[in-house]
C-alpha cells in the first residue's frame, strides 16, 4: 500500500492515530518538504515516529516517483506531507502514477491552511477561491492573483492569500552553470505581501485594494496554539507598517476581508486588531457592516 | 483549558495525537453530534479514548454553553466536533463565550470536508464559496444557494455543496405542542440533491445548471479510505438516475464542476465517471477543456 499522509500544521503530534499506524507499518517513509513546512525539524519527527525519514525534495517527487513507489505493491510505503495531501497538485500526480502502476493507495487526511484559516474568525463559507502570491523580482511581477482577488472582492468574499516559500532554490547563475548550490530558504512576510498587493493595485488601478479601506488579517503558524499562532487584524496600511517580527517564524498567511463581512465576524476578529477603533470604523463605514 | 478538538471525518483513529492527549487529560468530554457525524458510534469512540462522552445536542451547545465551560479555568474540558472546529459557526460562539469568561481555549485542528474534498481530484484553489443545501418541503424551498452557485459558475469555479442533515429534529406538530419527540435522522442523498438543484434551475431559469451539460461529482464518506469512500462523476442527469445505494451510508457531498476545469483534473476524475465517454465529451465540447 502507498500511503500519502497529511501531517497537519504544527509539529509531530498533529499526525492522526491512523497516520501514525501507517508510518510505523511502512518499510520506507518519505517526507515532502518543499510545498510547505512544519514548525519542527525532521529529527523531532523521526524520534517521535521511531522511523528514519527520507527527505523528498521537488526534484525527487517530480522526477523519481517510481523510486518512491518502488515495492509499494508488496510493502507499505508512506509519503508524509505538511497539511493535507491535496494541498498541492504534485501529490495528485503521485496518485495518478500509482494508479497507472496498479499500486493501491490510501490518503490520510489532516488539517491544512485551507480549512484551519477559519481560526481567524471569518466563516469558511464566505471565502472565495484562494490565491498564491510569489516573490516579485525586478523583472518578474506576475499579477494573475490580482484578477482572482478582484473576482472575490467583487462578490464580497474573503480571500486566503498563500505566501511564497522558496526552499532549495538555485540562483539564476548557479542554475545556468549547473551548480547544485542552493540559496537559503526564504518565506514571504506579511508586510512584504501587503506591499506587493499595493504595488499591483497601483499598476492595475481597479480600486480592488486600498491601503486604508481594505481590511486584512495576517496570521502566522496557524494551528500552533496560543503560544505559537499570531493573528493580527488591520487595514493593509496598518499591516504593512506593523513590526514584522511580531509574526515571528514562518509560515505566514494573509486574508483579504470581503464586503460580506458579518457583525459576528467583526466581533470575533476585533480582539486581534492593531486598532480596534479603526477595524470597527472601516467595517462599519466602508464595508457597511451593521455594527452598533 | 477548554479544548475544541476536531475528530476528522471517519472514525476513532482520525483524532490527532495532540487531540487524544487533550481528551485523556480532560475531566469532562463533550461530543457535538448535530452539525455532522462520524462513520462510527459514540461507544466506539469511548472505548478507544478510555473516556465517557457526554452527547451535546444543538440545544445544549446553543443554550447551555456555560455548563459546558464550567470549571474549565481550573480543569481541562474538551468539546469534540466532527471535522474541524471551524466548520460550524456554533463553535465560534463557544470560543467567544469562553473568551468573555476569561477561560483559556485551544483549538486542535483536523481535516474537514472543506479541504478533504480535494480527494475528488479537483484542485482546491479552483473552488469558489461553498454552499449548503437544505431539504425542500412543499412550502419551503429556500434557493439562495442558487445565487452562490451562479456566482461561482459565472467565474468558472467549482462549488462544494454540503447536503442537509436532520438530527434530533421535531415535527412541526410536536414542536407546536412542546412534545420532546424526535424524528429519525435524515441525510440528503446525491440524487435528491441533484433533483432539488434542477428544480431550482427550472424556477430561476438562468442557465446556470443543466441536466446534460453540467458535470458534477457525488462523494460519500470522504476520508473513509477505499473501503468506504465513493466518488461518482457524471452529468447532473446521470447522477440523478444513478442508484442511490451506490453511495451507501452518509454523509454525502456534491461538487458542481466549473468551467476552469483543467485537463489534469479530467484525467484524475474520469476514472470515477459513470460514463467516461460522456464525462470527457462534456468536458471537451461544453467546458472547452483542451483534451485530445
Coordinates of C-alpha atoms in Angstrom, one line a residue:
Chain A
X1 CA 0.0 0.0 0.0
X2 CA 1.2 3.5 -0.8
X3 CA 0.1 6.0 1.9
X4 CA 0.0 9.7 1.4
X5 CA -0.3 11.1 4.9
X6 CA -1.2 14.6 6.0
X7 CA 0.9 15.8 9.0
X8 CA -1.3 18.8 9.8
X9 CA 0.2 22.2 10.5
X10 CA 2.3 22.3 13.6
X11 CA 4.5 19.5 14.9
X12 CA 5.0 15.8 15.4
X13 CA 1.8 15.5 17.5
X14 CA -0.5 16.6 14.7
X15 CA -0.4 13.4 12.9
X16 CA -3.6 11.2 13.3
X17 CA -3.6 7.9 15.0
X18 CA -4.4 6.3 11.6
X19 CA -1.4 8.2 10.1
X20 CA 1.0 7.1 12.8
X21 CA 0.0 3.5 12.5
X22 CA 0.6 3.7 8.7
X23 CA 4.0 5.3 9.3
X24 CA 5.0 2.6 11.8
X25 CA 3.9 -0.2 9.3
X26 CA 6.0 1.3 6.4
X27 CA 9.3 0.0 5.2
X28 CA 10.2 3.4 3.7
X29 CA 8.9 6.8 4.8
X30 CA 9.4 9.9 2.7
X31 CA 9.0 13.5 4.0
X32 CA 7.9 16.0 1.3
X33 CA 9.3 19.4 2.4
X34 CA 9.1 22.0 -0.3
X35 CA 5.4 22.9 -0.7
X36 CA 5.1 23.7 3.0
X37 CA 6.9 23.3 6.3
X38 CA 6.1 22.2 9.8
X39 CA 7.2 24.1 12.8
X40 CA 9.7 21.5 13.9
X41 CA 12.7 19.7 12.3
X42 CA 12.8 16.3 10.7
X43 CA 14.8 14.8 13.6
X44 CA 12.0 15.5 16.0
X45 CA 9.5 13.7 13.8
X46 CA 11.9 10.8 13.4
X47 CA 12.3 10.4 17.2
X48 CA 8.6 10.5 17.7
X49 CA 7.7 8.1 14.9
X50 CA 10.6 5.8 15.6
X51 CA 11.4 5.8 11.9
X52 CA 14.1 7.3 9.7
X53 CA 12.7 9.8 7.2
X54 CA 13.9 10.2 3.6
X55 CA 13.7 13.9 2.6
X56 CA 11.9 14.2 -0.7
X57 CA 12.6 17.5 -2.4
X58 CA 10.8 18.8 -5.5
X59 CA 13.2 17.1 -7.9
X60 CA 12.7 13.8 -6.3
X61 CA 8.9 13.9 -6.1
X62 CA 8.6 15.2 -9.7
X63 CA 11.2 13.0 -11.4
X64 CA 11.7 10.0 -9.2
X65 CA 8.2 9.0 -8.4
X66 CA 8.8 5.4 -9.5
X67 CA 11.6 5.1 -6.9
X68 CA 9.2 6.5 -4.2
X69 CA 6.6 3.9 -5.3
X70 CA 9.1 1.0 -5.5
X71 CA 7.7 -2.2 -4.0
X72 CA 4.6 -0.4 -2.7
X73 CA 2.6 -3.3 -4.2
X74 CA 4.0 -5.7 -1.7
X75 CA 5.1 -3.5 1.2
X76 CA 3.8 -0.3 2.8
X77 CA 5.5 2.9 1.7
X78 CA 4.5 6.3 3.1
X79 CA 4.9 9.8 1.8
X80 CA 4.4 12.5 4.5
X81 CA 3.2 15.9 3.5
X82 CA 2.6 19.0 5.6
X83 CA -1.1 19.9 5.9
X84 CA -3.4 17.7 3.8
X85 CA -2.3 15.6 0.9
X86 CA -4.5 17.5 -1.6
X87 CA -2.9 20.9 -0.8
X88 CA -0.5 20.6 -3.8
X89 CA -1.1 19.2 -7.3
X90 CA 2.2 17.3 -7.1
X91 CA 0.5 14.8 -4.9
X92 CA -2.3 14.3 -7.4
X93 CA 0.4 13.4 -9.9
X94 CA 1.8 10.8 -7.5
X95 CA -1.6 9.2 -7.1
X96 CA -2.1 9.1 -10.9
X97 CA 1.3 7.4 -11.2
X98 CA 0.5 4.9 -8.5
X99 CA -2.8 4.2 -10.2
X100 CA -1.0 3.6 -13.5
X101 CA 1.3 1.1 -11.8
X102 CA -1.8 -0.6 -10.1
X103 CA -0.4 0.2 -6.7
X104 CA -3.2 0.6 -4.1
X105 CA -3.1 4.0 -2.4
X106 CA -4.6 5.4 0.7
X107 CA -4.9 9.1 1.6
X108 CA -4.9 10.0 5.2
X109 CA -6.3 13.5 5.6
X110 CA -5.4 16.2 8.0
X111 CA -5.9 19.9 8.7
X112 CA -4.4 22.3 6.1
X113 CA -4.3 26.0 5.9
X114 CA -7.4 25.8 3.5
X115 CA -9.7 24.9 6.5
X116 CA -7.6 25.9 9.5
X117 CA -7.7 29.5 8.3
X118 CA -11.2 29.5 10.0
X119 CA -9.2 30.2 13.2
X120 CA -9.1 33.9 12.2
X121 CA -12.8 34.1 12.9
X122 CA -14.1 34.5 9.4
X123 CA -16.7 31.9 8.2
X124 CA -15.2 29.5 5.7
X125 CA -18.3 29.6 3.5
X126 CA -17.6 33.3 2.9
X127 CA -14.3 32.6 1.3
X128 CA -13.9 32.6 -2.4
X129 CA -11.1 31.0 -4.4
X130 CA -7.7 31.1 -2.7
X131 CA -4.6 32.6 -4.4
X132 CA -0.8 32.2 -4.2
X133 CA 1.5 35.2 -4.1
X134 CA 5.0 34.7 -5.3
X135 CA 8.1 36.8 -4.6
X136 CA 8.4 39.6 -7.1
X137 CA 11.7 40.3 -8.7
X138 CA 12.9 43.4 -10.5
X139 CA 11.8 41.9 -13.8
X140 CA 9.1 39.4 -12.9
X141 CA 5.9 40.5 -11.2
X142 CA 3.2 38.1 -12.2
X143 CA -0.2 39.5 -11.2
X144 CA -2.8 37.0 -12.1
X145 CA -3.6 36.6 -8.4
X146 CA -5.0 40.2 -8.6
X147 CA -7.7 39.1 -11.0
X148 CA -8.7 36.3 -8.6
X149 CA -8.8 38.7 -5.7
X150 CA -10.9 41.1 -7.7
X151 CA -13.3 38.3 -8.6
X152 CA -13.7 37.5 -4.9
X153 CA -14.0 41.1 -3.7
X154 CA -16.5 42.0 -6.4
X155 CA -18.7 39.3 -4.8
X156 CA -17.9 40.4 -1.3
X157 CA -16.0 37.2 -0.5
X158 CA -12.9 36.8 1.6
X159 CA -9.6 35.7 0.0
X160 CA -7.0 33.4 1.5
X161 CA -3.6 34.5 0.2
X162 CA -0.9 31.9 0.4
X163 CA 2.6 33.4 0.7
X164 CA 5.5 32.1 -1.3
X165 CA 8.2 29.9 0.2
X166 CA 11.5 29.2 -1.5
X167 CA 13.2 26.1 -0.3
X168 CA 16.2 24.7 -2.0
X169 CA 16.2 27.2 -4.9
X170 CA 19.1 27.9 -7.1
X171 CA 20.2 31.4 -8.2
X172 CA 19.9 32.1 -11.9
X173 CA 23.6 32.0 -12.2
X174 CA 24.1 28.6 -10.4
X175 CA 21.2 27.2 -12.4
X176 CA 22.7 28.3 -15.7
X177 CA 26.1 26.9 -14.7
X178 CA 24.5 23.7 -13.5
X179 CA 26.0 24.1 -10.0
X180 CA 24.0 22.4 -7.3
X181 CA 24.3 25.3 -4.8
X182 CA 21.1 26.3 -3.1
X183 CA 20.0 29.6 -1.7
X184 CA 19.0 29.8 2.0
X185 CA 15.2 29.2 2.5
X186 CA 13.0 32.3 2.2
X187 CA 9.5 32.8 3.4
X188 CA 7.4 35.8 2.4
X189 CA 6.4 38.1 5.4
X190 CA 3.1 39.7 5.9
X191 CA 4.4 43.3 5.3
X192 CA 6.2 42.2 2.2
X193 CA 3.0 40.5 0.9
X194 CA 1.0 43.6 1.6
X195 CA 3.5 45.8 -0.2
X196 CA 3.3 43.6 -3.3
X197 CA -0.5 43.7 -3.2
X198 CA -0.5 47.5 -3.1
X199 CA 2.2 47.8 -5.8
X200 CA 0.0 45.6 -8.0
X201 CA -3.1 47.8 -7.2
X202 CA -1.0 50.9 -8.2
X203 CA -0.3 49.3 -11.6
X204 CA -3.8 47.9 -12.2
X205 CA -5.7 50.7 -10.5
X206 CA -9.1 49.0 -10.4
X207 CA -9.9 50.0 -6.9
X208 CA -9.9 46.4 -5.7
X209 CA -7.5 47.1 -2.9
X210 CA -6.9 50.2 -0.8
X211 CA -4.3 50.9 1.8
X212 CA -6.8 52.5 4.2
X213 CA -10.1 50.9 3.1
X214 CA -9.2 47.3 2.7
X215 CA -9.3 45.1 5.9
X216 CA -6.9 42.2 6.1
X217 CA -5.8 39.6 8.6
X218 CA -2.2 38.4 9.0
X219 CA -1.7 35.0 10.5
X220 CA 1.4 33.0 11.4
X221 CA 1.9 29.4 12.4
X222 CA -1.9 28.7 12.2
X223 CA -2.7 25.6 14.2
X224 CA 0.2 26.2 16.6
X225 CA -1.9 27.1 19.6
X226 CA -1.8 30.2 21.6
X227 CA 2.0 30.0 22.3
X228 CA 2.9 30.0 18.5
X229 CA -0.1 31.3 16.5
X230 CA -0.4 35.0 15.8
X231 CA -3.4 36.7 14.4
X232 CA -3.2 40.4 13.6
X233 CA -6.1 42.4 12.0
X234 CA -5.8 45.8 10.4
X235 CA -6.1 47.8 7.2
X236 CA -3.5 47.0 4.6
X237 CA -1.6 50.2 5.6
X238 CA -1.6 49.1 9.2
X239 CA -0.3 45.6 8.4
X240 CA 2.4 47.0 6.0
X241 CA 3.9 49.1 8.8
X242 CA 3.4 46.6 11.6
X243 CA 6.7 45.3 13.0
X244 CA 7.4 42.2 11.0
X245 CA 8.9 40.3 14.0
X246 CA 5.5 40.2 15.7
X247 CA 4.7 37.4 13.3
X248 CA 7.9 35.5 14.1
X249 CA 8.8 32.3 12.4
X250 CA 7.1 31.1 9.2
X251 CA 4.7 30.1 7.7
X252 CA 2.6 33.3 7.3
X253 CA -0.7 33.7 5.6
X254 CA -2.9 36.7 4.7
X255 CA -6.7 37.1 4.4
X256 CA -8.3 39.9 2.4
X257 CA -11.6 40.6 4.1
X258 CA -14.6 40.8 1.7
X259 CA -17.6 43.1 2.0
X260 CA -20.0 40.3 3.1
X261 CA -18.4 40.7 6.5
X262 CA -20.8 39.7 9.2
X263 CA -21.1 41.5 12.6
X264 CA -20.3 38.3 14.3
X265 CA -17.1 38.0 12.3
X266 CA -16.2 41.6 13.4
X267 CA -16.9 40.7 17.0
X268 CA -14.6 37.7 16.8
X269 CA -11.7 39.4 14.9
X270 CA -11.6 42.8 16.7
X271 CA -9.8 41.2 19.6
X272 CA -6.9 40.8 17.2
X273 CA -7.0 44.3 15.7
X274 CA -4.0 46.6 15.7
X275 CA -6.5 49.4 16.4
X276 CA -9.9 48.2 17.4
X277 CA -11.4 51.6 16.6
X278 CA -10.0 51.6 13.0
X279 CA -11.1 48.0 12.5
X280 CA -14.7 48.7 13.6
X281 CA -14.8 52.1 11.8
X282 CA -13.8 50.6 8.4
X283 CA -16.0 47.6 8.9
X284 CA -18.9 50.0 9.5
X285 CA -18.4 52.9 7.1
X286 CA -16.6 51.2 4.2
X287 CA -17.8 47.6 4.5
X288 CA -21.4 48.6 5.5
X289 CA -21.3 46.1 8.4
X290 CA -24.3 46.6 10.7
X291 CA -22.4 47.4 13.9
X292 CA -23.7 49.5 16.9
Chain B
X1 CA -8.1 24.8 29.5
X2 CA -11.1 24.5 27.2
X3 CA -10.2 22.4 24.2
X4 CA -12.2 22.2 21.0
X5 CA -10.9 19.2 19.1
X6 CA -11.6 18.2 15.5
X7 CA -12.1 14.5 15.1
X8 CA -11.6 14.4 11.3
X9 CA -14.0 12.6 9.1
X10 CA -14.1 8.9 9.5
X11 CA -13.7 7.1 12.9
X12 CA -11.9 7.0 16.2
X13 CA -8.5 6.8 14.7
X14 CA -8.7 10.1 12.9
X15 CA -8.1 12.1 16.0
X16 CA -4.6 13.6 16.2
X17 CA -2.0 12.6 18.9
X18 CA -2.4 16.1 20.3
X19 CA -6.2 15.7 20.4
X20 CA -6.0 12.3 22.0
X21 CA -3.7 13.7 24.7
X22 CA -6.1 16.5 25.4
X23 CA -9.1 14.1 25.6
X24 CA -7.3 11.9 28.1
X25 CA -6.3 14.9 30.3
X26 CA -9.9 16.2 30.4
X27 CA -12.3 15.8 33.3
X28 CA -15.3 16.2 31.1
X29 CA -15.5 15.4 27.4
X30 CA -18.5 16.5 25.2
X31 CA -19.3 15.2 21.8
X32 CA -21.1 17.6 19.4
X33 CA -23.2 15.5 17.1
X34 CA -25.6 17.6 15.1
X35 CA -23.7 19.6 12.6
X36 CA -22.0 16.5 11.2
X37 CA -21.5 12.8 12.0
X38 CA -18.6 10.3 12.1
X39 CA -18.9 6.9 10.5
X40 CA -18.9 5.1 13.9
X41 CA -21.0 5.2 17.0
X42 CA -20.2 7.1 20.3
X43 CA -19.4 3.8 22.1
X44 CA -16.5 3.0 19.8
X45 CA -15.0 6.4 20.5
X46 CA -15.5 5.9 24.2
X47 CA -13.7 2.5 24.2
X48 CA -10.8 3.9 22.2
X49 CA -10.4 7.1 24.2
X50 CA -11.0 5.4 27.5
X51 CA -13.4 8.2 28.4
X52 CA -17.2 8.6 28.8
X53 CA -18.5 11.1 26.3
X54 CA -21.4 13.5 27.0
X55 CA -23.6 14.0 23.9
X56 CA -24.0 17.7 23.2
X57 CA -27.0 18.3 21.0
X58 CA -27.9 21.7 19.4
X59 CA -29.9 22.8 22.4
X60 CA -27.1 22.1 24.8
X61 CA -24.4 23.8 22.7
X62 CA -26.5 26.8 22.0
X63 CA -28.2 27.4 25.4
X64 CA -26.0 25.6 28.0
X65 CA -22.6 26.8 26.9
X66 CA -21.8 27.9 30.5
X67 CA -22.4 24.4 31.7
X68 CA -20.0 23.0 29.1
X69 CA -17.4 25.6 30.1
X70 CA -17.9 25.0 33.9
X71 CA -14.6 24.8 35.7
X72 CA -12.6 25.0 32.5
X73 CA -10.5 27.7 34.2
X74 CA -9.1 25.1 36.6
X75 CA -9.6 21.8 34.8
X76 CA -9.3 20.6 31.2
X77 CA -12.7 20.3 29.4
X78 CA -13.0 19.1 25.8
X79 CA -15.6 19.5 23.2
X80 CA -15.2 17.1 20.3
X81 CA -16.5 18.1 16.9
X82 CA -16.6 16.1 13.7
X83 CA -14.2 17.5 11.0
X84 CA -12.5 20.8 12.1
X85 CA -13.7 23.1 14.9
X86 CA -14.3 25.9 12.5
X87 CA -16.7 24.1 10.2
X88 CA -19.7 25.5 12.1
X89 CA -20.3 29.0 13.4
X90 CA -21.7 27.4 16.6
X91 CA -18.2 26.7 17.7
X92 CA -17.1 30.3 17.1
X93 CA -19.9 31.3 19.5
X94 CA -18.4 28.9 22.1
X95 CA -15.0 30.5 21.8
X96 CA -16.4 34.0 22.2
X97 CA -18.2 32.9 25.3
X98 CA -15.0 31.3 26.7
X99 CA -13.2 34.5 25.9
X100 CA -15.8 36.5 27.8
X101 CA -15.4 34.2 30.8
X102 CA -11.6 34.5 30.5
X103 CA -11.2 30.8 30.1
X104 CA -8.2 29.8 28.0
X105 CA -9.0 27.9 24.9
X106 CA -7.1 25.8 22.5
X107 CA -8.3 24.7 19.1
X108 CA -7.0 21.3 17.8
X109 CA -7.5 21.3 14.0
X110 CA -8.3 18.3 11.8
X111 CA -9.4 17.5 8.3
X112 CA -12.9 18.7 7.3
X113 CA -14.9 18.3 4.2
X114 CA -13.8 21.8 3.2
X115 CA -10.3 20.5 2.4
X116 CA -10.7 16.7 2.1
X117 CA -13.0 17.4 -0.9
X118 CA -9.7 17.6 -2.8
X119 CA -9.9 13.8 -2.8
X120 CA -12.2 14.1 -5.8
X121 CA -9.3 15.3 -7.9
X122 CA -10.3 18.9 -8.5
X123 CA -7.8 21.5 -7.3
X124 CA -8.8 23.3 -4.1
X125 CA -7.8 26.7 -5.5
X126 CA -10.4 26.3 -8.2
X127 CA -13.2 26.2 -5.7
X128 CA -15.3 29.2 -5.0
X129 CA -17.5 29.7 -2.0
X130 CA -19.2 26.6 -0.6
X131 CA -23.0 26.3 -0.2
X132 CA -25.4 24.4 1.9
X133 CA -28.5 22.7 0.5
X134 CA -31.4 22.1 2.9
X135 CA -34.3 19.7 2.5
X136 CA -37.1 21.3 0.5
X137 CA -40.6 20.9 1.8
X138 CA -43.9 21.5 0.0
X139 CA -44.0 25.1 1.2
X140 CA -40.3 26.0 1.9
X141 CA -37.8 25.9 -0.9
X142 CA -35.1 28.4 0.0
X143 CA -32.9 29.0 -3.0
X144 CA -30.2 31.5 -2.0
X145 CA -27.7 28.7 -2.6
X146 CA -28.5 29.0 -6.3
X147 CA -27.2 32.6 -6.4
X148 CA -24.0 31.4 -4.8
X149 CA -23.6 28.6 -7.3
X150 CA -24.3 31.1 -10.2
X151 CA -21.6 33.4 -8.8
X152 CA -19.1 30.5 -8.8
X153 CA -20.0 29.1 -12.2
X154 CA -20.0 32.5 -13.8
X155 CA -16.3 32.7 -12.8
X156 CA -15.7 29.1 -13.9
X157 CA -15.2 27.9 -10.3
X158 CA -16.1 24.6 -8.7
X159 CA -18.7 24.6 -5.9
X160 CA -18.8 22.3 -2.9
X161 CA -22.4 21.6 -2.0
X162 CA -22.9 20.5 1.6
X163 CA -26.0 18.3 1.9
X164 CA -28.5 18.8 4.7
X165 CA -28.6 16.5 7.7
X166 CA -31.5 16.4 10.2
X167 CA -30.6 15.0 13.6
X168 CA -32.9 15.2 16.6
X169 CA -35.5 17.4 14.7
X170 CA -39.1 17.7 15.9
X171 CA -42.1 17.6 13.6
X172 CA -44.0 20.9 13.3
X173 CA -46.8 19.3 15.3
X174 CA -44.6 18.0 18.1
X175 CA -42.8 21.4 18.2
X176 CA -46.0 23.3 18.4
X177 CA -47.3 21.1 21.2
X178 CA -44.0 21.2 23.0
X179 CA -43.6 17.4 22.8
X180 CA -39.9 16.3 23.0
X181 CA -40.4 13.6 20.4
X182 CA -37.8 13.5 17.7
X183 CA -37.9 12.3 14.1
X184 CA -35.5 9.7 12.9
X185 CA -32.2 11.2 11.5
X186 CA -32.3 12.1 7.8
X187 CA -29.4 12.6 5.4
X188 CA -29.9 14.1 2.0
X189 CA -28.8 11.8 -0.8
X190 CA -26.9 12.7 -4.0
X191 CA -29.9 12.1 -6.4
X192 CA -32.2 14.1 -4.0
X193 CA -29.8 17.0 -4.0
X194 CA -29.5 16.9 -7.8
X195 CA -33.3 16.9 -8.2
X196 CA -33.5 20.0 -5.9
X197 CA -30.8 21.7 -7.9
X198 CA -32.6 21.0 -11.2
X199 CA -36.0 22.1 -9.7
X200 CA -34.4 25.4 -8.7
X201 CA -32.9 25.8 -12.1
X202 CA -36.4 25.3 -13.6
X203 CA -37.7 28.1 -11.4
X204 CA -34.9 30.5 -11.8
X205 CA -34.1 29.6 -15.4
X206 CA -30.7 31.4 -15.7
X207 CA -28.9 28.6 -17.4
X208 CA -26.5 28.1 -14.6
X209 CA -27.3 24.4 -14.3
X210 CA -28.2 21.9 -16.9
X211 CA -29.1 18.2 -16.6
X212 CA -26.9 17.2 -19.6
X213 CA -24.3 19.9 -19.7
X214 CA -23.3 20.4 -16.1
X215 CA -20.7 18.0 -14.7
X216 CA -20.8 17.1 -11.0
X217 CA -19.2 14.7 -8.6
X218 CA -21.0 12.9 -5.9
X219 CA -19.0 11.7 -2.9
X220 CA -19.8 9.7 0.2
X221 CA -17.8 9.1 3.3
X222 CA -14.9 11.3 2.2
X223 CA -11.8 10.4 4.2
X224 CA -13.0 6.8 4.8
X225 CA -10.5 5.2 2.5
X226 CA -11.1 2.9 -0.4
X227 CA -13.3 0.5 1.5
X228 CA -15.8 3.3 2.5
X229 CA -15.3 6.3 0.3
X230 CA -17.3 6.5 -3.0
X231 CA -16.6 9.0 -5.8
X232 CA -19.0 9.1 -8.7
X233 CA -18.7 11.6 -11.6
X234 CA -21.3 12.4 -14.2
X235 CA -23.7 14.9 -15.6
X236 CA -26.5 16.0 -13.3
X237 CA -28.9 13.8 -15.2
X238 CA -26.6 10.8 -14.8
X239 CA -26.2 11.4 -11.1
X240 CA -29.9 11.9 -10.6
X241 CA -30.7 8.5 -12.0
X242 CA -27.7 6.7 -10.5
X243 CA -28.7 4.0 -8.0
X244 CA -28.8 5.8 -4.7
X245 CA -27.5 2.8 -2.8
X246 CA -24.2 3.0 -4.6
X247 CA -23.3 5.9 -2.3
X248 CA -24.3 3.9 0.8
X249 CA -24.3 5.4 4.3
X250 CA -24.0 9.1 5.0
X251 CA -22.5 11.7 4.8
X252 CA -22.8 12.6 1.1
X253 CA -21.4 15.7 -0.6
X254 CA -21.7 17.1 -4.1
X255 CA -19.4 19.1 -6.2
X256 CA -20.6 21.2 -9.2
X257 CA -17.7 21.4 -11.7
X258 CA -16.8 24.8 -13.0
X259 CA -15.6 25.8 -16.5
X260 CA -12.0 26.4 -15.4
X261 CA -11.7 22.6 -15.4
X262 CA -8.1 21.6 -16.2
X263 CA -7.1 18.6 -18.4
X264 CA -5.3 17.1 -15.4
X265 CA -8.5 17.4 -13.3
X266 CA -10.3 15.5 -16.1
X267 CA -7.6 12.8 -16.2
X268 CA -7.9 12.3 -12.4
X269 CA -11.7 12.3 -12.3
X270 CA -12.6 10.2 -15.4
X271 CA -11.7 7.0 -13.5
X272 CA -14.7 7.7 -11.3
X273 CA -17.1 8.5 -14.2
X274 CA -20.4 6.7 -14.7
X275 CA -19.6 7.1 -18.4
X276 CA -16.1 8.0 -19.2
X277 CA -17.1 8.9 -22.8
X278 CA -19.8 11.3 -21.6
X279 CA -17.5 12.8 -19.0
X280 CA -14.8 13.6 -21.5
X281 CA -17.2 14.7 -24.2
X282 CA -18.9 17.3 -22.0
X283 CA -15.6 18.4 -20.6
X284 CA -14.3 19.0 -24.1
X285 CA -17.3 20.3 -26.0
X286 CA -19.2 22.2 -23.3
X287 CA -16.5 23.1 -20.8
X288 CA -13.9 23.8 -23.6
X289 CA -11.3 21.7 -21.8
X290 CA -8.2 21.0 -24.0
X291 CA -8.4 17.2 -24.2
X292 CA -7.0 15.0 -27.0

